[in-house]
Amino acid sequence: MTISVSNPAALPDAIGQSAVSDWLLVDQDRIQAFADATGDHQWIHLDVERAAAGPFGSTIAHGYLTLSLIPHLSGGLIDIGNVAMAVNYGLDRVRFLQPVKAGSRVRARVEIVSAEESKQGWRVGSKTTIEIDGEDTPALVAETIALYVAG
């Protein structure tokens, strides 16, 4: 499912629309690569044996790893015609609600909640929820902002 509008000026009409991404596996290799990239080598993320006896029963993804998957998961969910460039503009609020265990699948549910024109282009606010396959509680909920520049 994709949210489609013909041009940036039509974005206000898309407020309230939502789309859902495909599932993505968050495996131990991805968690290790993130740990190496960020220098966060805490045992709960990397020590499989110790984490198995820990509070979650397995290693878990870094919260910031889960957050960093938003561009990948949400890419292509919003299709806007006549756009030269789209960039991440920021976050207003992020809440980590449940850890993502290694081997879990996640997906993004994106709902457009605001759209306003600025000198730079159109700022679009979205409520982005990262869901975990088989879990009722999502991994995180973030209020994201993207900037779309007309082409």
XYZ file of N, CA and C in Angstrom:
453
model
N 0.840 -1.175 0.000
C 0.000 0.000 0.000
C 0.889 1.243 0.000
N 0.533 2.223 -0.789
C 1.295 3.459 -0.909
C 0.344 4.644 -0.822
N 0.798 5.716 -0.215
C 0.067 6.975 -0.217
C 0.569 7.743 -1.433
N -0.318 8.099 -2.336
C 0.083 8.786 -3.567
C -0.626 10.118 -3.702
N 0.160 11.136 -4.059
C -0.400 12.444 -4.400
C 0.306 12.936 -5.658
N -0.380 13.746 -6.432
C 0.154 14.170 -7.730
C 1.287 15.184 -7.621
N 1.294 15.987 -6.539
C 2.335 16.998 -6.366
C 2.354 17.437 -4.901
N 3.395 18.125 -4.474
C 3.482 18.516 -3.066
C 2.309 19.345 -2.555
N 1.729 20.176 -3.402
C 0.597 21.005 -2.959
C -0.615 20.166 -2.568
N -0.664 18.911 -3.006
C -1.773 18.020 -2.676
C -1.565 17.281 -1.356
N -0.439 17.510 -0.708
C -0.151 16.811 0.543
C -1.173 17.030 1.645
N -1.727 18.237 1.823
C -2.742 18.385 2.875
C -3.936 17.441 2.697
N -4.239 17.079 1.464
C -5.343 16.147 1.215
C -5.017 14.726 1.674
N -3.735 14.444 1.893
C -3.320 13.096 2.297
C -3.283 12.927 3.818
N -3.536 13.999 4.564
C -3.537 13.886 6.022
C -4.570 12.845 6.441
N -4.142 11.942 7.312
C -5.003 10.853 7.773
C -4.807 9.558 7.017
N -4.142 9.614 5.865
C -3.884 8.395 5.112
C -2.684 7.663 5.708
N -2.687 6.332 5.559
C -1.578 5.551 6.091
C -1.174 4.462 5.115
N 0.026 3.942 5.329
C 0.570 2.866 4.512
C 1.459 2.004 5.399
N 1.651 0.756 4.988
C 2.418 -0.208 5.770
C 3.490 -0.833 4.886
N 4.695 -0.964 5.425
C 5.813 -1.532 4.668
C 5.783 -3.062 4.702
N 6.699 -3.643 3.974
C 6.955 -5.076 4.067
C 7.720 -5.350 5.363
N 7.755 -6.615 5.755
C 8.498 -7.019 6.942
C 9.989 -7.046 6.634
N 10.800 -6.758 7.648
C 12.258 -6.796 7.562
C 12.796 -7.582 8.753
N 13.681 -8.537 8.478
C 14.296 -9.335 9.529
C 15.407 -8.540 10.222
N 15.353 -8.518 11.543
C 16.411 -7.904 12.336
C 17.180 -9.064 12.982
N 18.224 -9.503 12.298
C 18.980 -10.657 12.779
C 20.227 -10.223 13.548
N 20.930 -11.199 14.098
C 22.102 -10.897 14.919
C 23.199 -10.216 14.101
N 23.328 -10.564 12.823
C 24.336 -9.911 11.977
C 24.069 -8.419 11.844
N 22.810 -8.037 11.682
C 22.457 -6.611 11.580
C 22.751 -5.897 12.907
N 22.425 -6.554 14.011
C 22.679 -5.974 15.328
C 24.186 -5.799 15.539
N 24.978 -6.798 15.153
C 26.432 -6.713 15.276
C 26.989 -5.573 14.425
N 26.498 -5.453 13.192
C 26.976 -4.388 12.305
C 26.666 -3.012 12.887
N 25.489 -2.853 13.488
C 25.138 -1.576 14.103
C 26.042 -1.303 15.305
N 26.285 -2.317 16.106
C 27.175 -2.159 17.255
C 28.564 -1.715 16.804
N 29.047 -2.322 15.739
C 30.368 -1.959 15.222
C 30.382 -0.538 14.667
N 29.309 -0.145 14.014
C 29.241 1.197 13.424
C 29.149 2.280 14.495
N 28.506 1.980 15.612
C 28.274 3.001 16.636
C 29.179 2.876 17.854
N 29.861 1.752 17.978
C 30.704 1.530 19.145
C 29.930 1.121 20.393
N 28.653 0.793 20.243
C 27.822 0.366 21.371
C 27.828 -1.161 21.408
N 28.734 -1.722 22.198
C 28.914 -3.173 22.257
C 28.385 -3.779 23.560
N 27.324 -3.202 24.113
C 26.745 -3.707 25.353
C 26.350 -5.182 25.188
N 26.531 -5.958 26.233
C 26.302 -7.401 26.174
C 24.877 -7.774 25.763
N 23.888 -6.983 26.145
C 22.496 -7.331 25.830
C 22.240 -7.380 24.317
N 23.116 -6.749 23.556
C 22.994 -6.763 22.100
C 23.835 -7.854 21.444
N 24.946 -8.231 22.080
C 25.925 -9.068 21.384
C 26.247 -10.416 22.010
N 26.130 -10.551 23.307
C 26.492 -11.796 23.979
C 25.276 -12.722 24.024
N 25.198 -13.607 23.041
C 24.013 -14.453 22.865
C 23.765 -15.330 24.098
N 24.805 -15.922 24.644
C 24.634 -16.801 25.806
C 24.188 -16.026 27.040
N 24.852 -14.937 27.330
C 24.488 -14.142 28.501
C 23.093 -13.554 28.356
N 22.779 -13.062 27.158
C 21.457 -12.462 26.922
C 20.339 -13.490 27.024
N 20.621 -14.752 26.678
C 19.600 -15.803 26.784
C 19.125 -15.958 28.225
N 20.019 -15.700 29.177
C 19.662 -15.783 30.592
C 19.245 -14.426 31.157
N 19.228 -13.403 30.308
C 18.910 -12.051 30.742
C 17.418 -11.763 30.734
N 17.065 -10.518 30.888
C 15.653 -10.137 31.059
C 14.768 -10.356 29.828
N 15.357 -10.453 28.625
C 14.546 -10.590 27.411
C 14.629 -11.974 26.790
N 15.500 -12.834 27.320
C 15.619 -14.200 26.811
C 16.426 -14.331 25.536
N 16.946 -13.233 25.031
C 17.792 -13.247 23.832
C 18.452 -11.880 23.699
N 19.341 -11.768 22.737
C 19.883 -10.453 22.438
C 18.778 -9.598 21.839
N 18.944 -8.291 21.969
C 17.965 -7.357 21.429
C 18.670 -6.312 20.572
N 17.943 -5.776 19.629
C 18.455 -4.690 18.794
C 18.572 -3.424 19.631
N 19.536 -2.607 19.307
C 19.655 -1.289 19.917
C 18.389 -0.500 19.579
N 17.912 0.310 20.508
C 16.767 1.160 20.209
C 17.045 2.065 19.015
N 18.271 2.579 18.975
C 18.616 3.470 17.864
C 18.761 2.716 16.543
N 19.061 1.431 16.600
C 19.035 0.631 15.368
C 17.611 0.583 14.841
N 16.677 0.286 15.715
C 15.276 0.230 15.298
C 14.838 1.581 14.731
N 15.210 2.662 15.413
C 14.878 4.003 14.934
C 15.506 4.260 13.557
N 16.743 3.813 13.383
C 17.450 4.076 12.120
C 16.866 3.313 10.940
N 16.027 2.334 11.200
C 15.393 1.577 10.111
C 14.215 2.316 9.486
N 13.776 3.405 10.109
C 12.610 4.135 9.583
C 12.792 4.541 8.123
N 13.898 5.150 7.718
C 14.014 5.515 6.294
C 13.936 4.310 5.353
N 14.572 3.215 5.742
C 14.521 2.010 4.902
C 13.101 1.459 4.819
N 12.463 1.321 5.973
C 11.125 0.727 5.999
C 10.064 1.627 5.365
N 10.182 2.930 5.554
C 9.143 3.832 5.050
C 9.414 4.325 3.631
N 10.612 4.073 3.127
C 10.942 4.490 1.760
C 9.977 3.883 0.758
N 9.407 4.709 -0.060
C 8.454 4.236 -1.063
C 7.009 4.177 -0.590
N 6.753 4.409 0.693
C 5.369 4.367 1.175
C 4.594 5.623 0.810
N 5.312 6.720 0.587
C 4.667 7.974 0.179
C 5.208 8.333 -1.193
N 4.328 8.376 -2.172
C 4.700 8.683 -3.556
C 4.127 10.054 -3.913
N 5.032 10.998 -4.144
C 4.614 12.371 -4.441
C 5.173 12.746 -5.800
N 4.295 13.120 -6.716
C 4.724 13.547 -8.039
C 5.395 14.902 -7.991
N 6.249 15.171 -8.959
C 6.906 16.466 -9.131
C 7.735 16.871 -7.904
N 8.519 15.918 -7.382
C 9.404 16.194 -6.258
C 10.846 16.022 -6.722
N 11.647 17.053 -6.501
C 13.060 16.991 -6.873
C 13.894 16.322 -5.796
N 13.462 16.472 -4.544
C 14.262 15.969 -3.439
C 13.392 15.803 -2.200
N 13.704 14.764 -1.441
C 13.067 14.555 -0.141
C 14.170 14.275 0.867
N 14.102 14.941 2.031
C 15.115 14.740 3.068
C 14.446 14.589 4.428
N 15.133 13.877 5.324
C 14.683 13.810 6.705
C 14.872 15.192 7.317
N 13.826 15.719 7.923
C 13.871 17.060 8.503
C 14.033 17.003 10.017
N 13.557 15.907 10.624
C 13.723 15.786 12.064
C 12.704 14.873 12.706
N 12.769 14.867 14.024
C 11.856 14.092 14.858
C 11.318 15.009 15.944
N 10.048 14.891 16.239
C 9.488 15.671 17.333
C 9.385 14.852 18.610
N 9.155 13.566 18.495
C 8.981 12.729 19.681
C 9.251 11.291 19.293
N 9.972 10.585 20.141
C 10.254 9.162 19.931
C 10.042 8.445 21.253
N 9.341 7.328 21.202
C 9.155 6.501 22.392
C 9.483 5.057 22.027
N 10.414 4.458 22.795
C 10.765 3.054 22.634
C 9.865 2.259 23.574
N 8.961 1.458 23.017
C 7.945 0.787 23.820
C 8.267 -0.660 24.138
N 9.041 -1.306 23.270
C 9.377 -2.711 23.473
C 10.636 -3.033 22.678
N 11.551 -3.818 23.255
C 12.754 -4.161 22.501
C 12.450 -5.133 21.362
N 13.295 -5.079 20.357
C 13.214 -6.003 19.222
C 14.225 -7.108 19.458
N 13.744 -8.321 19.671
C 14.636 -9.460 19.885
C 15.289 -9.853 18.567
N 16.542 -10.312 18.658
C 17.238 -10.805 17.466
C 16.403 -11.906 16.819
N 16.284 -11.842 15.504
C 15.484 -12.816 14.763
C 14.052 -12.390 14.533
N 13.658 -11.239 15.070
C 12.295 -10.722 14.878
C 12.185 -10.013 13.532
N 10.945 -9.931 13.066
C 10.661 -9.131 11.868
C 9.924 -7.877 12.300
N 10.261 -6.756 11.649
C 9.606 -5.484 11.937
C 9.083 -4.875 10.637
N 8.137 -3.974 10.781
C 7.639 -3.197 9.640
C 7.211 -1.836 10.136
N 7.067 -0.904 9.192
C 6.650 0.452 9.530
C 5.203 0.684 9.104
N 4.468 1.342 9.972
C 3.125 1.839 9.655
C 3.248 3.360 9.725
N 2.997 4.026 8.614
C 3.189 5.473 8.513
C 1.844 6.136 8.240
N 1.513 7.127 9.054
C 0.298 7.911 8.854
C 0.684 9.377 8.730
N 0.241 10.028 7.679
C 0.501 11.455 7.519
C -0.410 12.210 8.476
N 0.212 13.053 9.316
C -0.564 13.796 10.314
C -0.534 15.304 10.093
N 0.404 15.792 9.274
C 0.445 17.226 8.993
C 1.184 17.468 7.686
N 0.892 18.597 7.073
C 1.582 19.023 5.851
C 1.481 20.536 5.782
N 2.644 21.171 5.770
C 2.621 22.637 5.692
C 3.708 23.115 4.740
N 3.354 24.125 3.983
C 4.297 24.700 3.031
C 5.234 25.658 3.762
N 6.490 25.645 3.369
C 7.488 26.563 3.926
C 8.306 27.124 2.770
N 9.249 27.996 3.075
C 10.116 28.552 2.033
C 10.952 27.465 1.368
N 11.274 26.417 2.123
C 12.131 25.347 1.609
C 11.368 24.301 0.799
N 10.095 24.149 1.074
C 9.289 23.110 0.433
C 8.131 22.742 1.339
N 7.714 21.501 1.284
C 6.603 21.031 2.109
C 7.130 20.175 3.242
N 6.818 20.568 4.483
C 7.165 19.757 5.654
C 5.979 18.863 5.974
N 6.271 17.570 5.997
C 5.221 16.583 6.230
C 5.522 15.830 7.523
N 4.584 15.890 8.446
C 4.707 15.155 9.699
C 4.000 13.819 9.591
N 4.660 12.808 10.075
C 4.080 11.463 10.054
C 4.211 10.807 11.416
N 3.213 10.028 11.756
C 3.317 9.152 12.920
C 3.816 7.825 12.372
N 5.016 7.443 12.785
C 5.620 6.215 12.304
C 5.694 5.226 13.454
N 5.063 4.090 13.257
C 5.040 3.035 14.257
C 5.822 1.847 13.712
N 6.811 1.385 14.468
C 7.546 0.190 14.076
C 6.932 -0.985 14.826
N 6.281 -1.854 14.064
C 5.596 -3.013 14.621
C 6.516 -4.229 14.601
N 6.305 -5.126 15.552
C 7.048 -6.372 15.640
C 6.092 -7.511 15.305
N 6.489 -8.350 14.371
C 5.656 -9.478 13.949
C 5.304 -10.354 15.158
N 4.008 -10.572 15.363
C 3.534 -11.430 16.444
C 3.392 -10.755 17.795
N 3.670 -9.456 17.882
C 3.583 -8.727 19.150
C 2.480 -7.679 19.074
N 1.777 -7.482 20.185
C 0.735 -6.461 20.250
C 1.313 -5.066 20.464
N 2.403 -4.977 21.213
C 3.034 -3.687 21.510
C 4.107 -3.397 20.471
N 4.082 -2.226 19.866
C 5.113 -1.903 18.868
C 6.470 -1.676 19.524
N 7.506 -1.713 18.700
C 8.864 -1.432 19.173
C 9.007 0.042 19.506
N 8.479 0.889 18.629
C 8.591 2.325 18.863
C 7.529 3.069 18.098
N 7.283 4.274 18.563
C 6.418 5.222 17.872
C 7.193 6.528 17.797
N 7.277 7.094 16.581
C 8.019 8.338 16.383
C 7.203 9.306 15.561
N 7.316 10.573 15.897
C 6.745 11.633 15.079
C 7.875 12.136 14.195
N 7.835 11.766 12.926
C 8.906 12.112 11.989
C 8.479 13.269 11.100
N 9.468 13.995 10.594
C 9.197 15.101 9.672
C 10.093 14.935 8.455
N 9.497 15.030 7.290
C 10.249 14.995 6.033
C 10.002 16.303 5.292
N 10.997 16.713 4.547
C 10.885 17.909 3.726
C 10.885 17.473 2.268
N 9.855 17.876 1.527
C 9.736 17.568 0.113
C 9.886 18.866 -0.677
N 10.830 18.864 -1.599
C 11.113 20.039 -2.435
C 10.578 19.754 -3.834
N 9.726 20.657 -4.331
C 9.119 20.483 -5.652
C 10.192 20.492 -6.743
N 9.907 19.735 -7.789
C 10.857 19.607 -8.909
C 10.615 20.581 -9.993
